[in-house]
PDB file of C-alpha atoms in Angstrom:
ATOM      1  CA  UNK S   1      70.667 115.991  71.293  1.00 82.00           C
ATOM      2  CA  UNK S   2      70.828 115.668  67.509  1.00 88.00           C
ATOM      3  CA  UNK S   3      70.102 112.289  65.948  1.00 93.00           C
ATOM      4  CA  UNK S   4      70.504 111.598  62.242  1.00 95.00           C
ATOM      5  CA  UNK S   5      69.262 108.404  60.619  1.00 95.00           C
ATOM      6  CA  UNK S   6      70.087 107.618  57.001  1.00 96.00           C
ATOM      7  CA  UNK S   7      68.237 105.251  54.711  1.00 96.00           C
ATOM      8  CA  UNK S   8      68.011 104.388  51.054  1.00 97.00           C
ATOM      9  CA  UNK S   9      71.412 102.949  50.259  1.00 95.00           C
ATOM     10  CA  UNK S  10      71.902  99.735  48.351  1.00 97.00           C
ATOM     11  CA  UNK S  11      73.344  98.066  45.303  1.00 98.00           C
ATOM     12  CA  UNK S  12      72.689  99.524  41.876  1.00 98.00           C
ATOM     13  CA  UNK S  13      74.135  99.118  38.415  1.00 98.00           C
ATOM     14  CA  UNK S  14      76.103 101.889  36.775  1.00 98.00           C
ATOM     15  CA  UNK S  15      73.772 104.437  35.244  1.00 98.00           C
ATOM     16  CA  UNK S  16      71.086 103.762  37.815  1.00 98.00           C
ATOM     17  CA  UNK S  17      69.595 105.950  40.518  1.00 98.00           C
ATOM     18  CA  UNK S  18      69.164 105.933  44.272  1.00 98.00           C
ATOM     19  CA  UNK S  19      67.544 108.308  46.708  1.00 98.00           C
ATOM     20  CA  UNK S  20      68.990 108.684  50.174  1.00 98.00           C
ATOM     21  CA  UNK S  21      67.027 110.093  53.078  1.00 97.00           C
ATOM     22  CA  UNK S  22      68.187 111.506  56.385  1.00 96.00           C
ATOM     23  CA  UNK S  23      65.740 112.013  59.213  1.00 94.00           C
ATOM     24  CA  UNK S  24      66.961 114.547  61.745  1.00 92.00           C
ATOM     25  CA  UNK S  25      65.700 114.977  65.285  1.00 88.00           C
ATOM     26  CA  UNK S  26      66.687 117.567  67.823  1.00 82.00           C
ATOM     27  CA  UNK S  27      66.884 121.319  67.663  1.00 75.00           C
ATOM     28  CA  UNK S  28      66.585 122.800  64.193  1.00 75.00           C
ATOM     29  CA  UNK S  29      67.595 126.428  63.821  1.00 80.00           C
ATOM     30  CA  UNK S  30      68.262 128.839  61.010  1.00 81.00           C
ATOM     31  CA  UNK S  31      71.990 128.275  61.559  1.00 82.00           C
ATOM     32  CA  UNK S  32      71.759 124.566  60.679  1.00 88.00           C
ATOM     33  CA  UNK S  33      73.495 123.302  57.566  1.00 93.00           C
ATOM     34  CA  UNK S  34      72.590 119.800  56.484  1.00 94.00           C
ATOM     35  CA  UNK S  35      74.798 117.793  54.231  1.00 95.00           C
ATOM     36  CA  UNK S  36      75.888 114.518  52.741  1.00 98.00           C
ATOM     37  CA  UNK S  37      79.447 113.252  52.858  1.00 98.00           C
ATOM     38  CA  UNK S  38      80.897 109.991  51.627  1.00 98.00           C
ATOM     39  CA  UNK S  39      83.851 107.806  52.383  1.00 98.00           C
ATOM     40  CA  UNK S  40      85.193 105.159  50.065  1.00 96.00           C
ATOM     41  CA  UNK S  41      87.507 102.392  51.317  1.00 92.00           C
ATOM     42  CA  UNK S  42      90.994 103.715  51.891  1.00 95.00           C
ATOM     43  CA  UNK S  43      89.980 107.302  51.226  1.00 96.00           C
ATOM     44  CA  UNK S  44      89.184 110.325  53.326  1.00 97.00           C
ATOM     45  CA  UNK S  45      85.629 111.401  53.942  1.00 97.00           C
ATOM     46  CA  UNK S  46      84.604 113.956  51.330  1.00 97.00           C
ATOM     47  CA  UNK S  47      81.835 116.474  50.958  1.00 98.00           C
ATOM     48  CA  UNK S  48      79.074 115.601  48.505  1.00 98.00           C
ATOM     49  CA  UNK S  49      76.399 118.285  48.929  1.00 98.00           C
ATOM     50  CA  UNK S  50      75.143 120.721  51.538  1.00 97.00           C
ATOM     51  CA  UNK S  51      71.964 122.729  51.988  1.00 95.00           C
ATOM     52  CA  UNK S  52      71.374 125.620  54.348  1.00 93.00           C
ATOM     53  CA  UNK S  53      68.223 126.376  56.307  1.00 89.00           C
ATOM     54  CA  UNK S  54      67.132 128.852  53.634  1.00 90.00           C
ATOM     55  CA  UNK S  55      67.939 126.511  50.789  1.00 91.00           C
ATOM     56  CA  UNK S  56      71.348 127.557  49.556  1.00 95.00           C
ATOM     57  CA  UNK S  57      72.969 124.523  47.955  1.00 97.00           C
ATOM     58  CA  UNK S  58      76.516 123.461  47.257  1.00 98.00           C
ATOM     59  CA  UNK S  59      77.591 120.229  45.568  1.00 98.00           C
ATOM     60  CA  UNK S  60      81.043 118.970  44.721  1.00 98.00           C
ATOM     61  CA  UNK S  61      82.078 119.244  41.087  1.00 97.00           C
ATOM     62  CA  UNK S  62      82.222 115.466  40.767  1.00 97.00           C
ATOM     63  CA  UNK S  63      78.490 115.113  41.456  1.00 98.00           C
ATOM     64  CA  UNK S  64      76.800 118.452  40.799  1.00 96.00           C
ATOM     65  CA  UNK S  65      75.429 117.433  37.398  1.00 97.00           C
ATOM     66  CA  UNK S  66      74.100 114.123  38.713  1.00 98.00           C
ATOM     67  CA  UNK S  67      73.119 114.542  42.372  1.00 98.00           C
ATOM     68  CA  UNK S  68      70.473 116.787  43.908  1.00 98.00           C
ATOM     69  CA  UNK S  69      70.093 117.664  47.567  1.00 97.00           C
ATOM     70  CA  UNK S  70      66.787 118.823  48.995  1.00 96.00           C
ATOM     71  CA  UNK S  71      64.918 119.030  52.277  1.00 91.00           C
ATOM     72  CA  UNK S  72      61.289 118.853  53.285  1.00 87.00           C
ATOM     73  CA  UNK S  73      59.270 121.878  54.371  1.00 77.00           C
ATOM     74  CA  UNK S  74      59.648 120.979  58.039  1.00 79.00           C
ATOM     75  CA  UNK S  75      63.442 121.073  57.554  1.00 75.00           C
ATOM     76  CA  UNK S  76      63.723 117.758  59.366  1.00 86.00           C
ATOM     77  CA  UNK S  77      64.425 115.414  56.445  1.00 93.00           C
ATOM     78  CA  UNK S  78      67.144 115.818  53.850  1.00 95.00           C
ATOM     79  CA  UNK S  79      67.303 113.887  50.616  1.00 97.00           C
ATOM     80  CA  UNK S  80      70.036 113.107  48.146  1.00 98.00           C
ATOM     81  CA  UNK S  81      68.814 112.097  44.713  1.00 98.00           C
ATOM     82  CA  UNK S  82      71.622 110.363  42.890  1.00 98.00           C
ATOM     83  CA  UNK S  83      71.310 109.786  39.164  1.00 98.00           C
ATOM     84  CA  UNK S  84      73.676 108.383  36.549  1.00 98.00           C
ATOM     85  CA  UNK S  85      75.604 106.587  39.253  1.00 98.00           C
ATOM     86  CA  UNK S  86      79.159 105.492  38.551  1.00 98.00           C
ATOM     87  CA  UNK S  87      81.284 102.796  40.185  1.00 97.00           C
ATOM     88  CA  UNK S  88      83.422 105.560  41.686  1.00 97.00           C
ATOM     89  CA  UNK S  89      80.364 106.729  43.642  1.00 98.00           C
ATOM     90  CA  UNK S  90      80.636 103.566  45.725  1.00 98.00           C
ATOM     91  CA  UNK S  91      81.072 104.607  49.354  1.00 98.00           C
ATOM     92  CA  UNK S  92      79.425 104.875  52.717  1.00 98.00           C
ATOM     93  CA  UNK S  93      77.275 107.992  52.643  1.00 98.00           C
ATOM     94  CA  UNK S  94      76.908 109.980  55.847  1.00 98.00           C
ATOM     95  CA  UNK S  95      74.338 112.588  56.721  1.00 97.00           C
ATOM     96  CA  UNK S  96      75.598 115.545  58.704  1.00 95.00           C
ATOM     97  CA  UNK S  97      74.215 118.506  60.529  1.00 94.00           C
ATOM     98  CA  UNK S  98      76.447 121.411  61.407  1.00 92.00           C
ATOM     99  CA  UNK S  99      75.667 124.411  63.534  1.00 88.00           C
ATOM    100  CA  UNK S 100      78.243 127.111  64.108  1.00 86.00           C
ATOM    101  CA  UNK S 101      81.031 124.647  63.340  1.00 84.00           C
ATOM    102  CA  UNK S 102      79.775 121.773  65.505  1.00 89.00           C
ATOM    103  CA  UNK S 103      79.144 118.626  63.462  1.00 91.00           C
ATOM    104  CA  UNK S 104      76.798 115.730  64.086  1.00 94.00           C
ATOM    105  CA  UNK S 105      76.850 112.553  62.003  1.00 96.00           C
ATOM    106  CA  UNK S 106      74.611 109.680  61.160  1.00 96.00           C
ATOM    107  CA  UNK S 107      75.876 106.111  61.100  1.00 97.00           C
ATOM    108  CA  UNK S 108      76.012 106.032  57.319  1.00 97.00           C
ATOM    109  CA  UNK S 109      74.428 104.004  54.550  1.00 97.00           C
ATOM    110  CA  UNK S 110      76.312 101.916  52.013  1.00 98.00           C
ATOM    111  CA  UNK S 111      75.974 102.715  48.327  1.00 98.00           C
ATOM    112  CA  UNK S 112      77.516 100.227  45.923  1.00 98.00           C
ATOM    113  CA  UNK S 113      77.534 100.818  42.182  1.00 98.00           C
ATOM    114  CA  UNK S 114      78.431  97.847  40.025  1.00 97.00           C
ATOM    115  CA  UNK S 115      79.965  98.221  36.587  1.00 94.00           C
TER     116      UNK S 115
END
């Protein structure tokens, strides 16, 4: 059973920074892909960044110059460093783990960026 627990959200002014963490428990294999998604009110959930077991990274164009995804050496915690935050980054941020197309989700953490 996979369990994902996010932390680190909060309220920040535009231009500020936050670091999100996601602690994963359960089976970790080389096929795991960890990621961060976000969902703003009235919008669909969208991909933010992903990282594979061997460290290949993808980030959406809207964040790739400002956000960084990483994971610890044990592969059990994933981080999202968010810099130069904008009001449009306001959303609930969800941690995900996917393996061979099966997705698991955390409960999400709220990030609010004030202008």
